CSV table of C-alpha atoms and ligand atoms in Angstrom, one decimal:
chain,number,residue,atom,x,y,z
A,88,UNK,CA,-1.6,20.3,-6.5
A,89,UNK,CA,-5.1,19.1,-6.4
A,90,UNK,CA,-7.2,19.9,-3.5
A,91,UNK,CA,-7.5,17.4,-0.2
A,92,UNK,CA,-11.1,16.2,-0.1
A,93,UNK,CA,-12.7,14.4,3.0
A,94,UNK,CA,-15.1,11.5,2.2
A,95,UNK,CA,-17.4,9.9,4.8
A,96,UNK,CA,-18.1,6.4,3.8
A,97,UNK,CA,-22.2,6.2,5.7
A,98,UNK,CA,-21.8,2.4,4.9
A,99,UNK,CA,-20.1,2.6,8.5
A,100,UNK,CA,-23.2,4.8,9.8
A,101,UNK,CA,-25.9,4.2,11.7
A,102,UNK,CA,-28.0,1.7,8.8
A,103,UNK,CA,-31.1,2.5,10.8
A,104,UNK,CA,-30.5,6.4,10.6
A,105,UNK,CA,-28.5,7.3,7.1
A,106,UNK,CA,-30.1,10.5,7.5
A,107,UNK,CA,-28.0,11.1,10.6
A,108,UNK,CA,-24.8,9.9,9.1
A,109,UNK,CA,-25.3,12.7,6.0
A,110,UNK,CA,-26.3,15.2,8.5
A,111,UNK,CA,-22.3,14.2,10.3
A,112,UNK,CA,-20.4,14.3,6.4
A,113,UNK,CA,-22.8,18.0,6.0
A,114,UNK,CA,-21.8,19.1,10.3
A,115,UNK,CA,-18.0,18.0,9.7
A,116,UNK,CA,-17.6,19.8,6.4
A,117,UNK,CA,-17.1,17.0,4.4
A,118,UNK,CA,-16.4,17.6,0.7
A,119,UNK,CA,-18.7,14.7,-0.8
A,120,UNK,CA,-20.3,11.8,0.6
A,121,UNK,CA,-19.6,8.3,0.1
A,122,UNK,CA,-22.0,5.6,-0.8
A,123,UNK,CA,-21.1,2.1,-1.1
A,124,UNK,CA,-23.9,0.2,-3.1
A,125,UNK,CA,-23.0,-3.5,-3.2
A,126,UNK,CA,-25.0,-5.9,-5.1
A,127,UNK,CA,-24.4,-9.2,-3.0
A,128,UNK,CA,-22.7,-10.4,-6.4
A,129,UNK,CA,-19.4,-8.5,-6.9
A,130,UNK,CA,-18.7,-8.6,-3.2
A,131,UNK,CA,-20.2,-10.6,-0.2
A,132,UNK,CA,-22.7,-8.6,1.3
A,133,UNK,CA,-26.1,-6.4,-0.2
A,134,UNK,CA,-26.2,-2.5,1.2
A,135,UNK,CA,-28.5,0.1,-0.6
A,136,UNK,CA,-29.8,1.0,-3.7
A,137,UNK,CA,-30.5,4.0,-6.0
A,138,UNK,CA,-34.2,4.0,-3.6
A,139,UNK,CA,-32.0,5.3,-0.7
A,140,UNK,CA,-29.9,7.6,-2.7
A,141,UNK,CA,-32.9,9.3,-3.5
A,142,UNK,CA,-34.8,9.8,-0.2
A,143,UNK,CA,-30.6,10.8,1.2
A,144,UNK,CA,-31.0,13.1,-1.9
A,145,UNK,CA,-33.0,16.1,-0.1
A,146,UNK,CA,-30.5,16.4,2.6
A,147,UNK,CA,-27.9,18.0,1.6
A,148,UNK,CA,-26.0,19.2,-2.0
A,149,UNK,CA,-22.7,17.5,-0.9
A,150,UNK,CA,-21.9,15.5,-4.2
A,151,UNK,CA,-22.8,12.3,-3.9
A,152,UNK,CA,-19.9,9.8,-4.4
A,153,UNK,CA,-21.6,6.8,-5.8
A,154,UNK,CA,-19.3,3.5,-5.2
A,155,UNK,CA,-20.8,1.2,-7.5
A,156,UNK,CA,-19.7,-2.5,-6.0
A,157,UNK,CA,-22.3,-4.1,-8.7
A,158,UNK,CA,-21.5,-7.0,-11.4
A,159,UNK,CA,-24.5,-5.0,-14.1
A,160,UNK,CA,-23.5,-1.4,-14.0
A,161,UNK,CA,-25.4,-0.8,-17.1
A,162,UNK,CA,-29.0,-2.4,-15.6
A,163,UNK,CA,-28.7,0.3,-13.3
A,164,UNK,CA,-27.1,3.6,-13.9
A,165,UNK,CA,-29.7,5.4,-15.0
A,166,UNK,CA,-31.6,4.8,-11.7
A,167,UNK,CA,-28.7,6.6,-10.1
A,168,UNK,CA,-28.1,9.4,-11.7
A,169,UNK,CA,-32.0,10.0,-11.5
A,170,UNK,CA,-31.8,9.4,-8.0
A,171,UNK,CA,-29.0,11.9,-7.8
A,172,UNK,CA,-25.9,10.6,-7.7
A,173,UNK,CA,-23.3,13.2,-9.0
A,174,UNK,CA,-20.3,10.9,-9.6
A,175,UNK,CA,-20.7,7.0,-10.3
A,176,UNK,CA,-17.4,5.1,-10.0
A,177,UNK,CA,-17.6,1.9,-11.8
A,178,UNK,CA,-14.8,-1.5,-11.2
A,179,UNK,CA,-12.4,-2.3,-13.7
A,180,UNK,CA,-13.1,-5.4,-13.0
A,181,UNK,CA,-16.6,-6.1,-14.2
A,182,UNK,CA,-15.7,-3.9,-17.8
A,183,UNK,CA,-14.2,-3.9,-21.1
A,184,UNK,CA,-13.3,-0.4,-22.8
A,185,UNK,CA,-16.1,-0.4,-24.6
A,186,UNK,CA,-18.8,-1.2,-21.6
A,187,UNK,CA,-17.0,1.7,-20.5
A,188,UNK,CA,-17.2,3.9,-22.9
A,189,UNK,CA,-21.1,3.0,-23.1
A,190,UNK,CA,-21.4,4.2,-19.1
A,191,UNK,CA,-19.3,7.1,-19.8
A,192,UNK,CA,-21.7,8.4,-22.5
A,193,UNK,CA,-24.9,8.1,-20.8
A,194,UNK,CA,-23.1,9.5,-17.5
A,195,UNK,CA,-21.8,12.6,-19.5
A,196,UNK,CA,-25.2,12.7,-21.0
A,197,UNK,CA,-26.2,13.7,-17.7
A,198,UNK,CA,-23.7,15.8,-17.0
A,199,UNK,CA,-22.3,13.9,-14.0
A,200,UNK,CA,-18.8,12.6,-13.4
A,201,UNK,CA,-17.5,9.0,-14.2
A,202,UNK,CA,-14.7,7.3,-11.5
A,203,UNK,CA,-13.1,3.6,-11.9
A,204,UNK,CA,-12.4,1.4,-9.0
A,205,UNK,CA,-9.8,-1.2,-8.9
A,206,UNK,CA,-9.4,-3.7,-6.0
A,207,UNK,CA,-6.3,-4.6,-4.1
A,208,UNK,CA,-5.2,-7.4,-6.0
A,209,UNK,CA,-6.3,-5.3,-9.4
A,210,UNK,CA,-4.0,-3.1,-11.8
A,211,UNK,CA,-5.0,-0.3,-13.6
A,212,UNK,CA,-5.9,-2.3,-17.1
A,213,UNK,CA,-4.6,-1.1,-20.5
A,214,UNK,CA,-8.1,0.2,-21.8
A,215,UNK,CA,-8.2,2.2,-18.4
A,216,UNK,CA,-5.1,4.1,-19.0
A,217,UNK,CA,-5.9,4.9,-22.7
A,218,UNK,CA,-8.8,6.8,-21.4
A,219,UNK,CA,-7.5,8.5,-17.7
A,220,UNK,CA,-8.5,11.7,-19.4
A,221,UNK,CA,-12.6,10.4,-19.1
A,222,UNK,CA,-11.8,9.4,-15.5
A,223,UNK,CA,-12.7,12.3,-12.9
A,224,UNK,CA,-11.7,9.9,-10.0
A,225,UNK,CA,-9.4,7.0,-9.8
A,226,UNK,CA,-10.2,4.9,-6.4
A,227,UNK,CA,-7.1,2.9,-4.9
A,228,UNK,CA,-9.3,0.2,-3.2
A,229,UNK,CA,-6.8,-0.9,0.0
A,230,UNK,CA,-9.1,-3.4,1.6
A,231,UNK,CA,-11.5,-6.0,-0.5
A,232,UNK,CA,-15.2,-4.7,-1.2
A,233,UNK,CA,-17.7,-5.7,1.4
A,234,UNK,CA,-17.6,-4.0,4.5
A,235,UNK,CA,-16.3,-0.7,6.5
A,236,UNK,CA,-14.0,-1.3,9.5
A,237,UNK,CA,-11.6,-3.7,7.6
A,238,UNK,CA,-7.8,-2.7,8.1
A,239,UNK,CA,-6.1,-0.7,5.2
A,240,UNK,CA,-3.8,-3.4,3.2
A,241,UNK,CA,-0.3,-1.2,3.2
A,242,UNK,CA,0.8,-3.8,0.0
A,243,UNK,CA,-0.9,-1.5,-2.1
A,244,UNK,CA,1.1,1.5,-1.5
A,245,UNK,CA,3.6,1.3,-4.3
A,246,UNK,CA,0.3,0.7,-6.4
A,247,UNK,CA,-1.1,4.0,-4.9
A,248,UNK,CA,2.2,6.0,-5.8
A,249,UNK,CA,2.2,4.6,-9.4
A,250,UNK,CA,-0.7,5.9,-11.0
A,251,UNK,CA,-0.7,8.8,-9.1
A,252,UNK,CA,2.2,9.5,-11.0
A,253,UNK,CA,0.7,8.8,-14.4
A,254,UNK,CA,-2.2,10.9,-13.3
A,255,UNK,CA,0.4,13.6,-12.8
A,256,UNK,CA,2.4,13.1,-16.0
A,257,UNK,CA,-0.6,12.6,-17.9
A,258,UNK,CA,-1.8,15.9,-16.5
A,259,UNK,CA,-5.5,14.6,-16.7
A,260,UNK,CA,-6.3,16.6,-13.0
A,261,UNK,CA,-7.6,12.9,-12.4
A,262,UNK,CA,-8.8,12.9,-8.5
A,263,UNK,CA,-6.7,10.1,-6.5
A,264,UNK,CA,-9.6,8.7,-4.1
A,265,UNK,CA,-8.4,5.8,-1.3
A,266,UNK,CA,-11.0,3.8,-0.2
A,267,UNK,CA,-10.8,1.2,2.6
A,268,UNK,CA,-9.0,1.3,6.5
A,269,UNK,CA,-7.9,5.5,6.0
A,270,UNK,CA,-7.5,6.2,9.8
A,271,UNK,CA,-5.4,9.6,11.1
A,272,UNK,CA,-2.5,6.5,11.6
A,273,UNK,CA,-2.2,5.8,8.0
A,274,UNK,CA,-3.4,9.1,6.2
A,275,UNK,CA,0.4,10.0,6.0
A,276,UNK,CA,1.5,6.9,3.8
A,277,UNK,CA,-1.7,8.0,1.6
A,278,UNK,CA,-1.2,11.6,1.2
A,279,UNK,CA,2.8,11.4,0.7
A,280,UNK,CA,1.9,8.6,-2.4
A,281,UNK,CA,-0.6,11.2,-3.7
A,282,UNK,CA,-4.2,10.0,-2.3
A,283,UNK,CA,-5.9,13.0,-2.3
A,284,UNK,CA,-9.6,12.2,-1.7
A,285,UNK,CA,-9.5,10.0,1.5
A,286,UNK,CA,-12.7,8.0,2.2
A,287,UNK,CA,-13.6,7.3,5.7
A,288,UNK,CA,-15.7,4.9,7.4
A,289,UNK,CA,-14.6,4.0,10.8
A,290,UNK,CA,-12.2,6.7,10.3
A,291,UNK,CA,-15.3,9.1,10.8
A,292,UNK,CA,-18.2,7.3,12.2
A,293,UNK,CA,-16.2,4.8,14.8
A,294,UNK,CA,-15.0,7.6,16.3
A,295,UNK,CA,-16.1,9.2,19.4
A,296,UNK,CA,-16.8,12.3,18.0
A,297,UNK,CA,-17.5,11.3,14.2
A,298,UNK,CA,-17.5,16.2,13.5
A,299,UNK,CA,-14.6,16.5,14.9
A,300,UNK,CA,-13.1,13.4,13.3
A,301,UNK,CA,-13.8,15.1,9.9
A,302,UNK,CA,-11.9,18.0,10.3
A,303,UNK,CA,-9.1,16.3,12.2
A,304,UNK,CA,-8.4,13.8,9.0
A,305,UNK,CA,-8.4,17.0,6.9
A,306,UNK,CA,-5.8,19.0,9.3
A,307,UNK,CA,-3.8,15.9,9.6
A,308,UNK,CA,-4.0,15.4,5.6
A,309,UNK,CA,-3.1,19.5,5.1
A,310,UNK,CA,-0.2,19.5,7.5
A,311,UNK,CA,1.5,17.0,5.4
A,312,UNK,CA,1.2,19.2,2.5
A,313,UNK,CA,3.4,22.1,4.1
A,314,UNK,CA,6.7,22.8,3.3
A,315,UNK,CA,9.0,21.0,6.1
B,150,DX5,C1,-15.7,-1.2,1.3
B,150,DX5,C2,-16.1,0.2,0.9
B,150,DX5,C3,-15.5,1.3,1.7
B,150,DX5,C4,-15.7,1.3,3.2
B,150,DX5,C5,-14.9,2.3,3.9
B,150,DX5,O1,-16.2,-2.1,0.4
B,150,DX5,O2,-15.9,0.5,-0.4
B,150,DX5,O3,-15.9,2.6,1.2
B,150,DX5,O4,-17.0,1.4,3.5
B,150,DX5,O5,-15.0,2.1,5.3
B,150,DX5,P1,-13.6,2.1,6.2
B,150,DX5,O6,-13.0,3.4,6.1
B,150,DX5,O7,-14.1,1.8,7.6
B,150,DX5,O8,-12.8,1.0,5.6
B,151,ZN,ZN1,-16.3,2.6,-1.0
């Protein structure tokens, strides 16, 4: 069973202190942490760039899980992986197989890790499938691309249980990352459909005590791994 991994999305951080939202994913033993770069283009609303990737760099060695909500991958995934992203997840929705295949190899290149996104509404497409072995992480997107604090969209459960079940009978040790609305309410319907890396915005830094919060989704997430 692959391992449950904690994911603080800093997008719902303090924008005028990122350094203090890493230093809460490195305080709350996060396992990687989550950066949603949106281009203004592929969803409605501009975040960061590969400039604050690399002055978050130095802060920690937490892998940084690059979300890249961007229409021109290819214009800029070289200035993320030098600014030191370790993994650099891609949508579906702005590729073919072979634009794919094209980010893969200069990814690999760097020895870094390549994930695919799909929105809500999105389902895995054919040429994704064919290459689920290239994939390190598949991210369930259950709310639309913009902004943290949306609520999870349940309607993509099902969804969620599907592929995780052709990651499993494909046996490609793909990661299973849900991304949008995770809260301790909902991380149940996630983990029992086979989410495994749950990203956290609000879920971590709305809380009162975004630390604690950390551990508490992990707990909550492990607990429903034990034998009843
Ligand atoms: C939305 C982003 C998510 C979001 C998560 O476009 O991809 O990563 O910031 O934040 P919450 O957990 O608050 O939905
Ligand atoms: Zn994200």
């Amino acid at each position: 069973m692959k391992e449950i991994r904690i994911a603080p999305s800093i997008l719902a951080g303090d924008m005028g202190n990122l350094e203090k939202a890493v230093e809460i994913s490195v305080e709350g033993g996060a396992d990687q942490v989550h950066l949603d770069v949106i281009d203004g283009h592929f969803a409605p609303n501009i975040t960061f760039g590969p400039g604050t990737v690399k002055a978050l760099r130095p802060f920690t060695d937490l892998k940084f899980d690059t979300h890249l909500m961007i229409e021109r991958p290819e214009t800029y995934v070289a200035k993320f992986l030098d600014a030191g992203s370790d993994l650099l997840t891609f949508h579906a929705e702005v590729l073919r197989g072979s634009s794919f295949d094209e980010l893969y190899r200069v990814v690999k290149a760097k020895g870094k890790e390549v994930g695919l996104a799909i929105k809500p509404q999105t389902q895995l497409p054919k040429w994704a499938e064919e290459r689920l072995d290239k994939i390190s992480t598949l991210v369930v997107m259950t709310v639309n691309p913009g902004f943290s604090g949306q609520k999870m969209d349940m309607s993509v459960m099902p969804k969620l249980r599907k592929l995780s079940g052709l990651v499993e009978q494909r046996g490609t040790g793909t990661d299973v990352e849900v991304d949008g609305g995770v809260e301790p309410e909902n991380v149940r319907e996630v983990v029992k459909r086979g989410g495994n890396v749950l990203v956290a915005g609000a879920g971590v830094y709305g809380k009162k005590d975004p630390v604690k919060a950390i551990s508490e989704l992990r707990e909550m997430a492990l607990k429903l791994r034990e034998p009843s």
